[in-house]
Amino acid sequence: MSDMIQIARREVKMGFRNPWAYSFLILFCTFSLSLLLLNSQNLVEGYSGTTGSMLNLILYLLPLMTLFLGSFSLTSEKEDGSWQLLSTYPIGTMSFIVGKYLGLSIVLITIVAFGYGLMGVISGVIGNPLDTMTYLLFLAFSCGLVLLFLTLALFIGSLSRNRWQALTISVTVWFFAVIGWPTLLLSVLGLMPYLWVKPLLIILTLINPAELVRLFVVIKLGGGSILGPEYYRWVEWVQQPSGSWIFIGICLFWITFSILAVYAIWERGRSHG
């Protein structure tokens, strides 16, 4: 446990010294203030064209930011020789991976919280507050994307040999998970027999963190009717009182499974030199 905390503290220090983190902080604050500007023109509340567009913009920005920072963190350990030095100490691989995950989560969620906090303070000062439920759902949406995509970033970083390789794989994963997902979904499901469509849709949605979090927040914002009849079951379970807890359980399972996969890859690399 103490090794894991030390790794996490080291990651937090390195993360806040990284100029990339401040570039993303400025970008995210600019984005948050644009949401405030929209709210001054029309109240941002529930699911609407405005909130849908804002969700899509968050969906483009945060996964890419998380994939870059997370994957570069692991590949830099290999390129700079830090991992070769750390591996001579009695530090367990699981402590290293979980410490990395916790440290990076703190850095990224701090960036997100600062952006939303700045927006909340300014909206309170100018007397144009955001709808509380919409504001909290946007914050939950952003944190969910960060925590889920960070495990993908560690997975990419553990497979990549250098930053360039990590950059290429990160952009590819981001493109398929965020930009190309609707087209990919339609083309795959269109080839399947009708009875396979719903089960396959559930499986494909569960393996894509961007789609999983987006569906949950859209339904919570009251936009479940736009999703179509294929998602009727999703609307039903998300809207029930235990829906949020089931969603958190799915996310925790996703994170745990992904970290175990990263551990297996990293441990194999450690034992084979």
Coordinates of C-alpha atoms in Angstrom, one line a residue:
M1 CA 0.0 0.0 0.0
S2 CA 2.8 2.5 0.9
D3 CA 4.5 1.7 -2.5
M4 CA 1.3 2.5 -4.3
I5 CA 0.8 5.8 -2.4
Q6 CA 4.4 6.8 -3.2
I7 CA 3.9 6.0 -6.9
A8 CA 0.7 8.0 -6.9
R9 CA 2.3 11.0 -5.2
R10 CA 5.2 10.9 -7.7
E11 CA 2.7 10.8 -10.6
V12 CA 0.8 13.8 -9.2
K13 CA 4.0 15.8 -9.0
M14 CA 5.1 14.8 -12.5
G15 CA 1.6 15.4 -13.8
F16 CA 1.5 19.0 -12.5
R17 CA 4.9 19.7 -13.9
N18 CA 3.9 18.5 -17.4
P19 CA 3.2 21.4 -19.7
W20 CA 0.6 19.3 -21.5
A21 CA -1.6 19.3 -18.4
Y22 CA -1.7 23.1 -18.3
S23 CA -2.4 23.3 -22.1
F24 CA -5.4 21.0 -21.5
L25 CA -6.4 23.0 -18.4
I26 CA -6.6 26.2 -20.4
L27 CA -8.5 24.4 -23.2
F28 CA -11.0 22.9 -20.8
C29 CA -11.5 26.2 -18.9
T30 CA -12.2 28.0 -22.3
F31 CA -14.7 25.2 -23.1
S32 CA -16.4 25.5 -19.7
L33 CA -16.8 29.3 -20.0
S34 CA -18.4 28.8 -23.4
L35 CA -21.0 26.6 -21.7
L36 CA -21.6 29.5 -19.3
L37 CA -22.1 31.9 -22.3
L38 CA -24.7 29.5 -23.7
N39 CA -26.5 29.5 -20.4
S40 CA -26.7 33.3 -20.4
Q41 CA -28.5 33.1 -23.7
N42 CA -30.8 30.2 -23.0
L43 CA -31.1 28.3 -19.7
V44 CA -29.1 25.0 -20.0
E45 CA -31.4 22.5 -18.4
G46 CA -32.4 18.9 -19.2
Y47 CA -31.7 17.3 -22.6
S48 CA -31.9 19.8 -25.5
G49 CA -30.0 20.7 -28.7
T50 CA -27.7 22.8 -26.6
T51 CA -26.9 20.2 -24.0
G52 CA -26.5 17.5 -26.7
S53 CA -24.0 19.6 -28.5
M54 CA -22.1 20.3 -25.3
L55 CA -22.0 16.6 -24.4
N56 CA -20.6 15.9 -27.9
L57 CA -17.9 18.6 -27.4
I58 CA -16.9 17.1 -24.0
L59 CA -16.9 13.7 -25.7
Y60 CA -14.4 14.9 -28.3
L61 CA -12.0 16.7 -25.9
L62 CA -11.7 14.6 -22.7
P63 CA -11.1 11.1 -24.1
L64 CA -8.3 12.5 -26.4
M65 CA -6.8 14.4 -23.5
T66 CA -6.9 11.4 -21.2
L67 CA -5.5 9.0 -23.8
F68 CA -2.5 11.3 -24.5
L69 CA -1.6 12.0 -20.9
G70 CA -2.1 8.4 -19.7
S71 CA -0.3 6.6 -22.5
F72 CA 2.6 9.1 -22.6
S73 CA 3.1 8.6 -18.8
L74 CA 3.8 4.9 -19.2
T75 CA 5.8 5.1 -22.4
S76 CA 8.0 7.9 -20.9
E77 CA 8.9 5.5 -18.1
K78 CA 10.3 3.1 -20.7
E79 CA 12.0 5.7 -22.8
D80 CA 13.6 7.7 -20.0
G81 CA 14.8 4.5 -18.2
S82 CA 12.8 5.3 -15.0
W83 CA 11.0 1.9 -15.1
Q84 CA 14.4 0.1 -15.4
L85 CA 15.5 1.9 -12.2
L86 CA 12.2 1.4 -10.3
S87 CA 12.2 -2.3 -11.2
T88 CA 15.4 -2.8 -9.2
Y89 CA 13.5 -1.8 -6.1
P90 CA 11.1 -4.2 -4.3
I91 CA 8.0 -2.6 -5.9
G92 CA 5.1 -4.8 -7.0
T93 CA 3.8 -4.4 -10.5
M94 CA 0.2 -4.0 -9.3
S95 CA 1.3 -1.3 -6.9
F96 CA 3.0 0.5 -9.8
I97 CA 0.0 0.3 -12.1
V98 CA -2.6 1.2 -9.5
G99 CA -0.4 4.0 -8.2
K100 CA -0.1 5.4 -11.8
Y101 CA -3.8 5.1 -12.3
L102 CA -4.6 7.0 -9.0
G103 CA -2.0 9.7 -9.6
L104 CA -3.2 10.4 -13.1
S105 CA -6.8 10.3 -12.0
I106 CA -6.1 13.0 -9.5
V107 CA -4.3 15.2 -12.1
L108 CA -7.1 14.8 -14.7
I109 CA -10.0 15.2 -12.3
T110 CA -8.4 18.3 -10.8
I111 CA -8.3 19.8 -14.3
V112 CA -11.9 18.9 -14.9
A113 CA -13.0 20.1 -11.4
F114 CA -11.1 23.4 -11.9
G115 CA -12.9 24.1 -15.2
Y116 CA -16.4 23.3 -13.7
G117 CA -15.5 25.1 -10.5
L118 CA -14.5 28.3 -12.4
M119 CA -17.8 28.1 -14.3
G120 CA -19.8 27.6 -11.2
V121 CA -18.1 30.6 -9.4
I122 CA -18.5 33.0 -12.3
S123 CA -22.2 31.9 -12.9
G124 CA -22.9 32.6 -9.2
V125 CA -21.1 36.0 -9.2
I126 CA -23.0 37.2 -12.3
G127 CA -26.3 35.9 -11.0
N128 CA -26.9 33.5 -13.8
P129 CA -26.6 30.1 -12.1
L130 CA -26.7 26.8 -14.1
D131 CA -29.4 24.2 -13.3
T132 CA -27.9 22.1 -10.5
M133 CA -28.9 18.7 -11.8
T134 CA -27.6 19.5 -15.3
Y135 CA -24.4 20.9 -13.9
L136 CA -23.8 17.8 -11.7
L137 CA -24.6 15.4 -14.6
F138 CA -22.1 17.2 -16.8
L139 CA -19.5 16.9 -14.1
A140 CA -20.3 13.2 -13.6
F141 CA -20.1 12.7 -17.4
S142 CA -16.7 14.2 -17.5
C143 CA -15.3 12.3 -14.5
G144 CA -16.7 9.0 -15.9
L145 CA -15.0 9.6 -19.3
V146 CA -11.7 10.4 -17.5
L147 CA -11.8 7.3 -15.3
L148 CA -12.8 4.8 -18.0
F149 CA -10.5 6.2 -20.8
L150 CA -7.6 6.3 -18.4
T151 CA -7.6 2.5 -18.2
L152 CA -7.5 2.4 -22.0
A153 CA -4.6 4.9 -21.9
L154 CA -2.6 2.6 -19.6
F155 CA -3.4 -0.3 -21.8
I156 CA -2.1 1.6 -24.8
G157 CA 1.0 2.8 -22.9
S158 CA 1.8 -0.8 -21.7
L159 CA 1.7 -2.0 -25.3
S160 CA 3.6 0.9 -26.9
R161 CA 7.4 1.1 -27.1
N162 CA 7.6 4.9 -27.5
R163 CA 5.6 8.1 -27.5
W164 CA 5.0 8.1 -31.2
Q165 CA 3.6 4.6 -31.2
A166 CA 1.3 5.6 -28.2
L167 CA 0.2 8.8 -30.1
T168 CA -0.8 6.8 -33.2
I169 CA -2.7 4.1 -31.2
S170 CA -4.4 6.7 -29.0
V171 CA -5.7 8.7 -32.0
T172 CA -6.9 5.5 -33.6
V173 CA -8.7 4.3 -30.5
W174 CA -10.2 7.8 -30.0
F175 CA -11.4 7.9 -33.6
F176 CA -13.1 4.5 -33.5
A177 CA -14.6 5.0 -30.0
V178 CA -15.9 8.6 -30.5
I179 CA -16.0 9.7 -34.1
G180 CA -16.5 6.5 -36.1
W181 CA -18.6 4.6 -33.6
P182 CA -22.1 5.4 -35.0
T183 CA -21.1 4.3 -38.6
L184 CA -19.3 1.3 -37.3
L185 CA -22.3 0.3 -35.2
L186 CA -24.8 0.7 -38.1
S187 CA -22.6 -1.3 -40.5
V188 CA -22.0 -4.2 -38.1
L189 CA -25.6 -4.4 -36.9
G190 CA -26.9 -4.2 -40.5
L191 CA -25.2 -7.4 -41.4
M192 CA -26.6 -9.4 -38.4
P193 CA -29.9 -11.4 -38.2
Y194 CA -32.6 -9.4 -36.4
L195 CA -32.6 -11.6 -33.3
W196 CA -28.9 -10.8 -32.7
V197 CA -29.2 -7.0 -32.9
K198 CA -30.3 -6.3 -29.4
P199 CA -27.8 -8.6 -27.6
L200 CA -25.0 -7.4 -29.9
L201 CA -25.9 -3.8 -29.3
I202 CA -25.6 -4.3 -25.5
I203 CA -22.2 -6.0 -25.8
L204 CA -20.9 -3.3 -28.2
T205 CA -22.2 -0.5 -25.9
L206 CA -20.6 -2.0 -22.8
I207 CA -17.2 -2.3 -24.5
N208 CA -17.1 1.3 -25.6
P209 CA -16.7 3.6 -22.5
A210 CA -17.7 6.7 -24.5
E211 CA -21.0 5.3 -25.6
L212 CA -21.7 3.7 -22.2
V213 CA -21.3 7.0 -20.3
R214 CA -23.0 9.1 -23.0
L215 CA -26.1 6.9 -23.0
F216 CA -26.4 7.1 -19.2
V217 CA -26.2 10.9 -19.0
V218 CA -28.5 11.4 -22.0
I219 CA -31.2 9.2 -20.3
K220 CA -30.6 11.0 -16.9
L221 CA -31.1 14.3 -18.7
G222 CA -34.4 13.1 -20.0
G223 CA -33.5 12.5 -23.6
G224 CA -34.1 8.7 -23.6
S225 CA -36.8 9.0 -26.2
I226 CA -34.3 10.1 -28.9
L227 CA -32.3 6.9 -28.6
G228 CA -34.9 4.7 -30.4
P229 CA -36.7 1.4 -29.4
E230 CA -33.5 -0.6 -29.4
Y231 CA -32.5 1.2 -26.2
Y232 CA -35.9 0.8 -24.4
R233 CA -34.3 -1.6 -21.8
W234 CA -31.5 0.9 -21.2
V235 CA -33.9 3.7 -20.5
E236 CA -35.9 1.5 -18.2
W237 CA -32.9 0.4 -16.0
V238 CA -31.2 3.7 -15.9
Q239 CA -34.4 5.5 -14.8
Q240 CA -35.1 3.0 -11.9
P241 CA -33.9 4.1 -8.4
S242 CA -31.0 1.6 -8.4
G243 CA -30.0 2.6 -12.0
S244 CA -27.1 4.9 -10.9
W245 CA -25.7 2.2 -8.6
I246 CA -25.8 -0.4 -11.4
F247 CA -24.0 2.0 -13.7
I248 CA -21.3 2.7 -11.1
G249 CA -21.0 -1.1 -10.6
I250 CA -20.5 -1.6 -14.4
C251 CA -17.9 1.2 -14.4
L252 CA -16.0 -0.4 -11.5
F253 CA -16.0 -3.8 -13.2
W254 CA -14.7 -2.1 -16.4
I255 CA -11.9 -0.3 -14.5
T256 CA -10.9 -3.4 -12.5
F257 CA -10.9 -5.7 -15.5
S258 CA -8.8 -3.2 -17.6
I259 CA -6.3 -2.7 -14.8
L260 CA -5.8 -6.5 -14.4
A261 CA -5.2 -6.7 -18.2
V262 CA -2.6 -3.9 -18.0
Y263 CA -1.0 -5.7 -15.0
A264 CA -0.7 -8.9 -17.0
I265 CA 1.0 -7.2 -19.9
W266 CA 3.3 -5.2 -17.7
E267 CA 4.2 -8.2 -15.5
R268 CA 4.9 -10.3 -18.7
G269 CA 7.3 -7.5 -19.9
R270 CA 9.0 -7.3 -16.5
S271 CA 9.6 -11.1 -16.3
H272 CA 10.9 -11.3 -19.9
G273 CA 13.1 -8.2 -19.5

